mmCIF file of C-alpha atoms in Angstrom:
data_model
loop_
_atom_site.group_PDB
_atom_site.id
_atom_site.type_symbol
_atom_site.label_atom_id
_atom_site.label_comp_id
_atom_site.label_asym_id
_atom_site.label_seq_id
_atom_site.Cartn_x
_atom_site.Cartn_y
_atom_site.Cartn_z
ATOM 1 C CA MET C 15 41.525 57.985 93.935
ATOM 2 C CA SER C 16 42.227 58.993 90.103
ATOM 3 C CA GLU C 17 44.977 60.717 89.104
ATOM 4 C CA SER C 18 44.853 64.337 88.292
ATOM 5 C CA PRO C 19 45.351 65.004 84.454
ATOM 6 C CA ALA C 20 48.189 67.267 85.705
ATOM 7 C CA GLY C 21 49.913 64.416 87.344
ATOM 8 C CA THR C 22 49.277 62.277 84.044
ATOM 9 C CA TRP C 23 51.158 64.906 81.981
ATOM 10 C CA ALA C 24 53.833 65.599 84.374
ATOM 11 C CA PRO C 25 56.355 63.048 82.757
ATOM 12 C CA VAL C 26 55.789 64.344 79.433
ATOM 13 C CA ILE C 27 56.236 67.809 80.444
ATOM 14 C CA ALA C 28 59.346 67.061 82.424
ATOM 15 C CA TRP C 29 60.836 65.159 79.192
ATOM 16 C CA VAL C 30 59.944 67.969 76.681
ATOM 17 C CA ARG C 31 61.666 70.580 79.386
ATOM 18 C CA ALA C 32 64.673 68.382 79.462
ATOM 19 C CA HIS C 33 64.873 67.748 75.566
ATOM 20 C CA ARG C 34 63.626 70.926 74.133
ATOM 21 C CA ALA C 35 65.843 71.205 71.471
ATOM 22 C CA VAL C 36 64.726 67.981 70.132
ATOM 23 C CA ALA C 37 61.025 68.285 71.193
ATOM 24 C CA GLU C 38 60.295 71.512 69.122
ATOM 25 C CA PRO C 39 61.603 70.291 65.963
ATOM 26 C CA LEU C 40 59.545 66.830 66.390
ATOM 27 C CA ALA C 41 56.493 69.048 67.362
ATOM 28 C CA TYR C 42 57.047 71.273 64.149
ATOM 29 C CA ALA C 43 57.549 68.013 61.947
ATOM 30 C CA ALA C 44 54.105 66.613 63.432
ATOM 31 C CA PHE C 45 52.067 69.758 62.630
ATOM 32 C CA THR C 46 53.510 69.863 59.409
ATOM 33 C CA LEU C 47 52.223 66.191 58.450
ATOM 34 C CA ALA C 48 49.042 66.952 60.158
ATOM 35 C CA ALA C 49 48.725 70.036 57.959
ATOM 36 C CA ALA C 50 49.381 68.158 55.096
ATOM 37 C CA ALA C 51 47.054 65.259 55.805
ATOM 38 C CA LEU C 52 44.117 67.681 56.555
ATOM 39 C CA GLY C 53 44.882 69.908 53.272
ATOM 40 C CA PHE C 54 45.927 73.042 55.286
ATOM 41 C CA VAL C 55 47.561 74.661 52.298
ATOM 42 C CA GLY C 56 47.005 77.058 49.586
ATOM 43 C CA LEU C 57 47.227 79.838 52.182
ATOM 44 C CA TRP C 58 49.211 81.938 49.827
ATOM 45 C CA SER C 59 47.866 81.089 46.585
ATOM 46 C CA LEU C 60 47.904 84.675 45.783
ATOM 47 C CA PHE C 61 51.617 84.337 45.084
ATOM 48 C CA SER C 62 51.438 80.698 43.765
ATOM 49 C CA VAL C 63 53.162 80.398 40.212
ATOM 50 C CA LEU C 64 51.992 76.884 39.461
ATOM 51 C CA PRO C 65 49.289 76.636 36.777
ATOM 52 C CA VAL C 66 47.283 74.294 38.564
ATOM 53 C CA PRO C 67 47.175 73.231 42.575
ATOM 54 C CA VAL C 68 49.151 70.338 43.703
ATOM 55 C CA SER C 69 48.806 67.653 46.217
ATOM 56 C CA PRO C 70 49.052 69.009 49.796
ATOM 57 C CA TRP C 71 51.829 66.341 50.411
ATOM 58 C CA TRP C 72 54.242 68.586 48.299
ATOM 59 C CA SER C 73 54.499 70.878 51.266
ATOM 60 C CA LEU C 74 56.497 68.425 53.183
ATOM 61 C CA LEU C 75 59.301 69.009 50.548
ATOM 62 C CA THR C 76 59.828 72.614 52.214
ATOM 63 C CA GLY C 77 58.294 72.044 55.675
ATOM 64 C CA LEU C 78 60.366 69.063 56.898
ATOM 65 C CA PRO C 79 63.641 70.496 55.925
ATOM 66 C CA ALA C 80 62.865 73.744 57.504
ATOM 67 C CA CYS C 81 61.798 71.845 60.822
ATOM 68 C CA ALA C 82 65.027 70.183 60.602
ATOM 69 C CA LEU C 83 66.867 73.499 60.787
ATOM 70 C CA VAL C 84 65.564 73.968 64.090
ATOM 71 C CA LEU C 85 67.710 71.174 65.360
ATOM 72 C CA PHE C 86 70.745 73.496 64.932
ATOM 73 C CA ARG C 87 69.407 76.875 65.693
ATOM 74 C CA SER C 88 71.670 77.397 68.931
ATOM 75 C CA ARG C 89 74.816 77.118 66.508
ATOM 76 C CA ALA C 90 74.297 79.567 63.764
ATOM 77 C CA PRO C 91 70.690 81.111 64.111
ATOM 78 C CA LEU C 92 71.240 83.831 61.645
ATOM 79 C CA ALA C 93 72.658 81.550 58.793
ATOM 80 C CA LEU C 94 69.907 79.151 59.460
ATOM 81 C CA LEU C 95 67.016 81.864 59.094
ATOM 82 C CA CYS C 96 68.588 82.724 55.647
ATOM 83 C CA VAL C 97 68.062 79.139 54.699
ATOM 84 C CA ALA C 98 64.430 79.155 56.250
ATOM 85 C CA LEU C 99 63.553 82.343 54.480
ATOM 86 C CA ALA C 100 64.855 80.675 51.156
ATOM 87 C CA LEU C 101 62.441 77.536 52.048
ATOM 88 C CA PHE C 102 59.557 80.012 52.948
ATOM 89 C CA LEU C 103 60.008 81.764 49.469
ATOM 90 C CA ILE C 104 59.656 78.435 47.501
ATOM 91 C CA ASP C 105 56.756 77.302 49.569
ATOM 92 C CA LEU C 106 55.118 80.785 49.040
ATOM 93 C CA LEU C 107 55.433 80.506 45.292
ATOM 94 C CA THR C 108 54.307 76.781 45.158
ATOM 95 C CA VAL C 109 52.028 74.894 47.656
ATOM 96 C CA GLY C 110 51.623 77.789 50.198
ATOM 97 C CA GLY C 111 52.098 75.895 53.350
ATOM 98 C CA VAL C 112 52.284 77.381 57.194
ATOM 99 C CA ALA C 113 55.301 75.288 58.539
ATOM 100 C CA THR C 114 58.071 77.190 56.830
ATOM 101 C CA LEU C 115 56.546 80.432 58.302
ATOM 102 C CA ILE C 116 56.506 79.132 61.843
ATOM 103 C CA VAL C 117 60.029 77.848 61.387
ATOM 104 C CA VAL C 118 61.174 81.495 60.059
ATOM 105 C CA LEU C 119 59.501 83.216 63.195
ATOM 106 C CA ASP C 120 61.386 80.689 65.396
ATOM 107 C CA LEU C 121 64.681 81.064 63.794
ATOM 108 C CA LEU C 122 64.027 85.097 63.855
ATOM 109 C CA TYR C 123 63.517 84.938 67.567
ATOM 110 C CA ALA C 124 66.749 83.021 68.325
ATOM 111 C CA ALA C 125 68.733 85.132 65.840
ATOM 112 C CA THR C 126 67.660 88.295 67.330
ATOM 113 C CA VAL C 127 68.205 86.856 71.079
ATOM 114 C CA ALA C 128 71.689 85.963 70.253
ATOM 115 C CA ALA C 129 72.481 88.994 68.236
ATOM 116 C CA SER C 130 74.450 92.131 69.529
ATOM 117 C CA PRO C 131 72.505 95.426 69.697
ATOM 118 C CA SER C 132 74.007 96.802 66.193
ATOM 119 C CA ARG C 133 73.189 93.534 64.669
ATOM 120 C CA ARG C 134 69.525 93.466 65.800
ATOM 121 C CA ARG C 135 69.264 97.107 64.234
ATOM 122 C CA GLY C 136 70.244 95.262 60.982
ATOM 123 C CA ILE C 137 67.698 92.573 61.194
ATOM 124 C CA LEU C 138 65.102 95.080 61.928
ATOM 125 C CA VAL C 139 65.882 96.928 58.715
ATOM 126 C CA GLY C 140 65.690 93.492 57.060
ATOM 127 C CA ILE C 141 62.131 92.896 58.428
ATOM 128 C CA ALA C 142 61.089 96.301 57.329
ATOM 129 C CA VAL C 143 62.569 95.300 53.525
ATOM 130 C CA ALA C 144 60.918 92.066 53.509
ATOM 131 C CA VAL C 145 57.290 93.292 54.830
ATOM 132 C CA ALA C 146 57.654 96.171 52.190
ATOM 133 C CA GLY C 147 58.630 93.619 49.445
ATOM 134 C CA MET C 148 55.706 91.334 50.454
ATOM 135 C CA THR C 149 53.271 94.331 50.339
ATOM 136 C CA ALA C 150 54.280 95.462 46.970
ATOM 137 C CA ALA C 151 54.086 92.038 45.541
ATOM 138 C CA ALA C 152 50.500 91.532 47.007
ATOM 139 C CA LEU C 153 49.553 95.076 45.722
ATOM 140 C CA GLY C 154 50.748 93.927 42.238
ATOM 141 C CA ARG C 155 48.780 90.413 42.119
ATOM 142 C CA VAL C 156 45.304 91.836 43.548
ATOM 143 C CA ASP C 157 42.779 94.242 42.039
ATOM 144 C CA ASP C 158 41.653 95.306 45.927
ATOM 145 C CA VAL C 159 44.296 97.316 47.338
ATOM 146 C CA ARG C 160 42.874 96.699 50.589
ATOM 147 C CA VAL C 161 43.697 93.145 50.434
ATOM 148 C CA GLY C 162 47.533 93.703 49.661
ATOM 149 C CA ILE C 163 47.432 96.185 52.508
ATOM 150 C CA LEU C 164 45.841 93.659 54.694
ATOM 151 C CA ILE C 165 48.383 90.878 53.870
ATOM 152 C CA GLY C 166 51.448 93.473 54.646
ATOM 153 C CA LEU C 167 49.919 94.364 57.807
ATOM 154 C CA GLN C 168 49.630 90.765 58.834
ATOM 155 C CA LEU C 169 53.084 89.726 57.937
ATOM 156 C CA GLY C 170 54.283 92.998 59.811
ATOM 157 C CA ALA C 171 52.595 92.105 62.834
ATOM 158 C CA LEU C 172 53.790 88.648 62.932
ATOM 159 C CA ALA C 173 57.369 89.589 62.244
ATOM 160 C CA GLY C 174 57.314 92.575 64.371
ATOM 161 C CA MET C 175 55.901 91.153 67.634
ATOM 162 C CA ASP C 176 58.329 88.181 67.297
ATOM 163 C CA TYR C 177 61.257 90.814 66.915
ATOM 164 C CA TRP C 178 59.890 92.982 69.758
ATOM 165 C CA TYR C 179 59.734 89.775 72.049
ATOM 166 C CA ALA C 180 63.101 88.700 71.250
ATOM 167 C CA THR C 181 64.707 92.106 71.750
ATOM 168 C CA SER C 182 63.050 92.409 75.216
ATOM 169 C CA VAL C 183 64.665 89.089 76.112
ATOM 170 C CA ALA C 184 67.875 89.931 74.762
ATOM 171 C CA GLN C 185 67.896 93.392 76.644
ATOM 172 C CA ALA C 186 66.953 91.504 79.852
ATOM 173 C CA HIS C 187 69.689 89.048 79.525
ATOM 174 C CA GLU C 188 72.186 92.022 78.843
ATOM 175 C CA LEU C 189 70.857 93.858 81.907
ATOM 176 C CA VAL C 190 71.230 90.611 83.946
ATOM 177 C CA ALA C 191 75.019 90.128 82.522
ATOM 178 C CA LEU C 192 75.769 93.933 83.331
ATOM 179 C CA HIS C 193 74.457 93.682 86.977
ATOM 180 C CA ARG C 194 76.301 90.481 87.373
ATOM 181 C CA GLN C 195 79.491 92.120 86.117
ATOM 182 C CA ARG C 196 78.785 95.180 88.433
ATOM 183 C CA ALA C 197 78.611 92.800 91.321
ATOM 184 C CA GLU C 198 81.726 90.891 90.279
ATOM 185 C CA ASP C 199 83.413 94.246 89.899
ATOM 186 C CA ALA C 200 82.221 95.403 93.497
ATOM 187 C CA ALA C 201 83.211 91.868 94.990
ATOM 188 C CA ARG C 202 86.570 92.272 93.679
ATOM 189 C CA GLN C 203 86.885 96.079 94.807
ATOM 190 C CA ALA C 204 85.953 94.806 97.881
ATOM 191 C CA VAL C 205 88.651 92.309 98.209
ATOM 192 C CA HIS C 206 91.101 94.627 96.999
ATOM 193 C CA GLU C 207 90.145 97.265 99.567
ATOM 194 C CA ARG C 208 90.058 94.520 102.472
ATOM 195 C CA ALA C 209 93.375 93.732 101.209
ATOM 196 C CA GLU C 210 94.734 97.281 101.313
ATOM 197 C CA VAL C 211 93.181 97.837 104.751
ATOM 198 C CA VAL C 212 94.981 94.764 106.079
ATOM 199 C CA ARG C 213 98.232 95.870 104.390
ATOM 200 C CA ARG C 214 97.916 99.438 106.107
ATOM 201 C CA GLU C 215 97.240 97.735 109.261
ATOM 202 C CA ARG C 216 100.371 95.424 108.984
ATOM 203 C CA GLU C 217 102.601 98.511 108.255
ATOM 204 C CA GLN C 218 101.010 100.430 111.128
ATOM 205 C CA MET C 219 101.854 97.505 113.478
ATOM 206 C CA ALA C 220 105.134 97.053 112.071
ATOM 207 C CA ARG C 221 105.932 100.939 112.306
ATOM 208 C CA GLU C 222 104.561 100.923 115.975
ATOM 209 C CA LEU C 223 106.282 97.668 116.941
ATOM 210 C CA HIS C 224 109.608 99.116 115.718
ATOM 211 C CA ASP C 225 109.193 102.462 117.445
ATOM 212 C CA VAL C 226 108.132 101.442 120.733
ATOM 213 C CA VAL C 227 110.160 98.173 121.176
ATOM 214 C CA ALA C 228 113.055 97.941 118.772
ATOM 215 C CA GLY C 229 114.947 100.864 120.518
ATOM 216 C CA ASP C 230 114.535 99.162 123.923
ATOM 217 C CA VAL C 231 115.232 95.802 122.892
ATOM 218 C CA SER C 232 118.420 96.956 121.032
ATOM 219 C CA ALA C 233 119.531 98.823 124.216
ATOM 220 C CA ILE C 234 119.149 95.587 126.244
ATOM 221 C CA ALA C 235 121.477 93.721 123.585
ATOM 222 C CA ILE C 236 123.983 96.486 123.501
ATOM 223 C CA ARG C 237 124.282 96.733 127.342
ATOM 224 C CA ALA C 238 124.649 93.016 127.774
ATOM 225 C CA GLU C 239 126.959 92.710 124.950
ATOM 226 C CA ALA C 240 129.175 95.387 126.530
ATOM 227 C CA ALA C 241 128.925 93.736 130.047
ATOM 228 C CA LEU C 242 130.219 90.354 128.415
ATOM 229 C CA SER C 243 132.940 91.622 126.456
ATOM 230 C CA VAL C 244 134.940 93.187 129.467
ATOM 231 C CA ASP C 245 135.823 91.870 132.791
ATOM 232 C CA GLY C 246 134.142 94.381 134.857
ATOM 233 C CA SER C 247 133.602 94.825 138.313
ATOM 234 C CA PRO C 248 130.649 93.904 140.314
ATOM 235 C CA ASP C 249 129.532 97.488 140.556
ATOM 236 C CA SER C 250 129.651 97.821 136.382
ATOM 237 C CA ASP C 251 127.892 94.543 136.348
ATOM 238 C CA ARG C 252 125.116 95.657 138.405
ATOM 239 C CA ALA C 253 124.982 98.927 136.434
ATOM 240 C CA ALA C 254 124.615 97.016 133.119
ATOM 241 C CA LEU C 255 122.039 94.766 134.929
ATOM 242 C CA ARG C 256 120.111 97.679 135.954
ATOM 243 C CA ALA C 257 120.171 99.311 132.327
ATOM 244 C CA VAL C 258 118.894 96.001 130.817
ATOM 245 C CA ARG C 259 116.194 95.865 133.479
ATOM 246 C CA ASP C 260 114.917 99.414 132.756
ATOM 247 C CA SER C 261 114.867 98.731 129.163
ATOM 248 C CA SER C 262 113.137 95.498 129.554
ATOM 249 C CA LEU C 263 110.491 97.155 131.716
ATOM 250 C CA GLN C 264 109.984 99.919 128.964
ATOM 251 C CA ALA C 265 109.703 97.301 126.257
ATOM 252 C CA HIS C 266 107.327 95.395 128.337
ATOM 253 C CA GLU C 267 105.196 98.208 129.084
ATOM 254 C CA ALA C 268 104.954 99.244 125.296
ATOM 255 C CA LEU C 269 104.183 95.903 124.244
ATOM 256 C CA ARG C 270 101.088 95.926 126.854
ATOM 257 C CA SER C 271 100.039 99.080 125.396
ATOM 258 C CA MET C 272 100.056 97.748 121.827
ATOM 259 C CA ILE C 273 98.551 94.224 122.876
ATOM 260 C CA ALA C 274 95.761 96.422 124.776
ATOM 261 C CA VAL C 275 95.002 98.310 121.492
ATOM 262 C CA LEU C 276 94.833 95.307 119.428
ATOM 263 C CA ARG C 277 92.551 93.373 121.716
ATOM 264 C CA ASN C 278 90.154 96.366 122.289
ATOM 265 C CA GLY C 279 90.077 97.268 118.636
ATOM 266 C CA ASP C 280 90.021 101.023 119.333
ATOM 267 C CA GLY C 281 92.520 103.645 120.710
ATOM 268 C CA ASP C 282 95.915 103.967 119.711
ATOM 269 C CA VAL C 283 99.414 103.006 121.092
ATOM 270 C CA ALA C 284 100.618 105.376 123.686
ATOM 271 C CA ALA C 285 102.616 107.872 121.631
ATOM 272 C CA ARG C 286 105.902 109.294 123.300
ATOM 273 C CA GLY C 287 106.113 113.214 123.079
ATOM 274 C CA ARG C 288 109.046 115.578 123.839
ATOM 275 C CA ASP C 289 108.296 114.989 127.354
ATOM 276 C CA ALA C 290 110.062 111.635 126.920
ATOM 277 C CA LEU C 291 113.265 113.339 125.396
ATOM 278 C CA PRO C 292 115.088 113.318 128.838
ATOM 279 C CA GLY C 293 114.616 109.765 129.379
ATOM 280 C CA LEU C 294 115.778 108.863 125.969
ATOM 281 C CA VAL C 295 118.921 111.070 126.304
ATOM 282 C CA ALA C 296 119.425 109.613 129.727
ATOM 283 C CA GLU C 297 119.500 106.124 128.261
ATOM 284 C CA ALA C 298 121.778 107.181 125.531
ATOM 285 C CA ARG C 299 124.132 108.309 127.908
ATOM 286 C CA ARG C 300 124.112 105.132 129.713
ATOM 287 C CA ARG C 301 124.888 103.491 126.394
ATOM 288 C CA GLY C 302 128.118 105.416 126.244
ATOM 289 C CA LEU C 303 126.941 108.431 124.060
ATOM 290 C CA ARG C 304 127.893 111.876 124.980
ATOM 291 C CA VAL C 305 124.500 113.897 124.085
ATOM 292 C CA THR C 306 123.660 117.496 123.890
ATOM 293 C CA VAL C 307 120.137 118.707 123.483
ATOM 294 C CA GLU C 308 119.391 122.041 122.068
ATOM 295 C CA ASP C 309 115.264 122.384 122.228
ATOM 296 C CA SER C 310 114.030 125.699 121.045
ATOM 297 C CA LEU C 311 110.665 124.450 119.791
ATOM 298 C CA PRO C 312 107.600 126.137 121.165
ATOM 299 C CA GLN C 313 105.035 124.247 123.256
ATOM 300 C CA GLY C 314 101.556 123.256 121.675
ATOM 301 C CA ILE C 315 102.806 121.825 118.348
ATOM 302 C CA PRO C 316 100.333 119.217 117.017
ATOM 303 C CA SER C 317 100.562 115.965 118.506
ATOM 304 C CA PRO C 318 101.371 113.895 115.481
ATOM 305 C CA VAL C 319 104.501 116.300 114.747
ATOM 306 C CA ASP C 320 105.717 116.075 118.569
ATOM 307 C CA HIS C 321 105.672 112.120 118.242
ATOM 308 C CA ALA C 322 107.339 112.249 115.108
ATOM 309 C CA VAL C 323 110.137 114.413 116.564
ATOM 310 C CA THR C 324 110.600 112.101 119.407
ATOM 311 C CA ARG C 325 110.739 109.073 117.285
ATOM 312 C CA ILE C 326 113.347 110.825 114.920
ATOM 313 C CA VAL C 327 115.507 111.510 117.866
ATOM 314 C CA GLN C 328 114.812 107.991 119.383
ATOM 315 C CA GLU C 329 116.050 106.147 116.266
ATOM 316 C CA SER C 330 118.858 108.150 115.457
ATOM 317 C CA LEU C 331 120.078 107.741 119.132
ATOM 318 C CA ALA C 332 119.677 104.051 118.875
ATOM 319 C CA ASN C 333 121.640 104.077 115.542
ATOM 320 C CA CYS C 334 124.391 105.975 117.105
ATOM 321 C CA ALA C 335 124.524 103.346 119.961
ATOM 322 C CA ARG C 336 124.493 100.562 117.584
ATOM 323 C CA HIS C 337 127.011 101.819 115.119
ATOM 324 C CA ALA C 338 129.243 104.370 116.789
ATOM 325 C CA ALA C 339 129.843 103.838 120.367
ATOM 326 C CA GLY C 340 130.945 106.664 122.530
ATOM 327 C CA ALA C 341 130.070 109.028 119.695
ATOM 328 C CA ASP C 342 129.377 112.957 120.384
ATOM 329 C CA VAL C 343 125.874 113.210 119.468
ATOM 330 C CA ASP C 344 124.357 116.748 119.116
ATOM 331 C CA VAL C 345 120.340 116.899 119.106
ATOM 332 C CA VAL C 346 118.971 120.162 117.870
ATOM 333 C CA LEU C 347 115.253 121.075 117.636
ATOM 334 C CA SER C 348 114.159 124.458 116.337
ATOM 335 C CA ALA C 349 111.301 126.203 114.585
ATOM 336 C CA GLY C 350 111.603 127.390 111.042
ATOM 337 C CA SER C 351 110.856 130.680 109.531
ATOM 338 C CA GLU C 352 107.880 129.350 107.870
ATOM 339 C CA GLY C 353 106.277 127.709 110.772
ATOM 340 C CA ASP C 354 107.688 124.347 110.271
ATOM 341 C CA VAL C 355 109.935 122.262 112.601
ATOM 342 C CA HIS C 356 113.541 121.152 112.245
ATOM 343 C CA VAL C 357 115.248 118.298 113.551
ATOM 344 C CA ARG C 358 118.832 117.739 113.194
ATOM 345 C CA VAL C 359 120.903 115.017 114.863
ATOM 346 C CA ASP C 360 124.663 114.900 114.254
ATOM 347 C CA SER C 361 127.084 112.310 115.669
ATOM 348 C CA ARG C 362 130.857 112.674 115.418
ATOM 349 C CA GLY C 363 133.628 110.179 116.296
ATOM 350 C CA GLY C 364 132.834 106.948 118.246
ATOM 351 C CA ALA C 365 133.954 103.456 117.655
ATOM 352 C CA ALA C 366 132.404 101.561 114.762
ATOM 353 C CA VAL C 367 131.037 98.334 116.112
ATOM 354 C CA THR C 368 132.165 95.469 113.812
ATOM 355 C CA THR C 369 129.752 92.742 115.190
ATOM 356 C CA PRO C 370 126.873 94.636 116.665
ATOM 357 C CA PRO C 371 124.580 92.255 118.823
ATOM 358 C CA ILE C 372 121.498 93.185 116.698
ATOM 359 C CA GLN C 373 122.072 93.603 113.012
ATOM 360 C CA GLY C 374 119.994 96.629 111.462
ATOM 361 C CA ASN C 375 118.193 96.103 108.134
ATOM 362 C CA GLY C 376 117.523 99.810 107.165
ATOM 363 C CA TRP C 377 113.808 99.756 108.133
ATOM 364 C CA GLY C 378 114.137 102.114 111.007
ATOM 365 C CA LEU C 379 115.153 105.235 108.694
ATOM 366 C CA GLU C 380 112.665 104.123 105.825
ATOM 367 C CA LEU C 381 109.964 104.095 108.677
ATOM 368 C CA LEU C 382 111.194 107.599 109.801
ATOM 369 C CA ARG C 383 110.934 108.573 105.911
ATOM 370 C CA GLU C 384 107.221 107.485 105.831
ATOM 371 C CA ARG C 385 106.287 108.967 108.759
ATOM 372 C CA ALA C 386 107.693 112.318 107.673
ATOM 373 C CA ARG C 387 106.253 111.829 104.156
ATOM 374 C CA ALA C 388 102.825 111.099 105.891
ATOM 375 C CA LEU C 389 102.975 114.580 107.632
ATOM 376 C CA GLY C 390 103.847 116.494 104.426
ATOM 377 C CA GLY C 391 107.603 116.750 105.594
ATOM 378 C CA ARG C 392 110.866 115.127 104.502
ATOM 379 C CA LEU C 393 113.536 113.453 106.094
ATOM 380 C CA GLU C 394 117.375 112.898 105.080
ATOM 381 C CA ALA C 395 120.034 110.747 106.213
ATOM 382 C CA GLY C 396 123.529 110.101 105.464
ATOM 383 C CA PRO C 397 127.314 110.598 106.207
ATOM 384 C CA ASP C 398 128.504 114.024 107.199
ATOM 385 C CA GLY C 399 132.346 114.413 107.375
ATOM 386 C CA ASP C 400 133.705 112.000 109.933
ATOM 387 C CA GLY C 401 130.001 111.440 111.341
ATOM 388 C CA TRP C 402 126.386 110.855 110.488
ATOM 389 C CA SER C 403 123.663 113.436 110.242
ATOM 390 C CA VAL C 404 119.844 112.888 110.348
ATOM 391 C CA ARG C 405 117.914 116.017 109.221
ATOM 392 C CA ALA C 406 114.156 116.233 108.839
ATOM 393 C CA THR C 407 111.698 119.131 108.288
ATOM 394 C CA LEU C 408 108.001 118.732 109.250
ATOM 395 C CA PRO C 409 104.993 121.267 108.884
ATOM 396 C CA THR C 410 103.091 122.188 111.794
ATOM 397 C CA GLN C 411 99.867 122.092 109.578
ATOM 398 C CA VAL C 412 99.260 118.298 109.636
ATOM 399 C CA PRO C 413 97.426 117.141 106.550
ATOM 400 C CA ALA C 414 94.067 115.797 107.153
#
């Protein structure tokens, strides 16, 4: 079976595509030599300044250098276009070959594609000026006006089509670059948003772990430390063990709740409302605090506010047990005149624990401040006389 023509030329086509930067100048040079050999010159005899026609081989003096310029068009196409225009003008006024015109059109395309939008407008103005100049020169050297106009139209059509196609290619490249930039920006934004979501989830997990577990674990450590520091009776030891057991069970239930939410991917960690306050107060009293509670808040306040109130009281009582053993603690919950909720936890006296079993890092109060700010409220904590005071104001209108 004979090989198809397409298969015969396939290696040549592949080589040309791989070495286009060299293949095109070589093709232009071959065309220049063929045009000289065939006498394909004198196309612009109208503009020639020579007294007599010259040999077609003189066209190589401008044609071959013009072809050589194409080798370097990717480096400085606009500067090479100016050089090619100079060679074309020399050829126009002498031999009148066509090779220099082809090179000018090639470099005009390359310069337009590589130019910025503002520079492309400058190139268009240059084309218009050049075509107008050529038309005026042609009209000055012919008797028939129609011939001069036809020459101008031909040059304008060649340069205009070349410029239009190059502009279309350049705009297509710019559009592709714009879409690529937008896609990269969208990808970076997506990465940033994912990182932000992960950060918020980590903060939420840290807050919930601190709220639902840290207090119970702290109670375990404090009760165990108290039992180990004194020579107690069997009854006191059993009471301490019961307190440790109760706190352990509460921490275990809280952890199970969080693990279930994280595994299922929905729902929320069971929130403690004010109905948990009696248990929190009883636990604080078992730790040695003397706690009084004054709760005048109405029923039906929003769940997030109710949850925040309980967390503030829980963390405040845990801090009192950790840093002021045996203190007197007053917990006051009241409604403000503007429909907001006031929480105040004041502690007085108590013995400072020099080496508490669990060292605090200040996250508890900071998490409470964040929770209050998230609800549109505020929380302040600091020394108050010989004690410590935690005061918070929370609006009942929870922001969306």
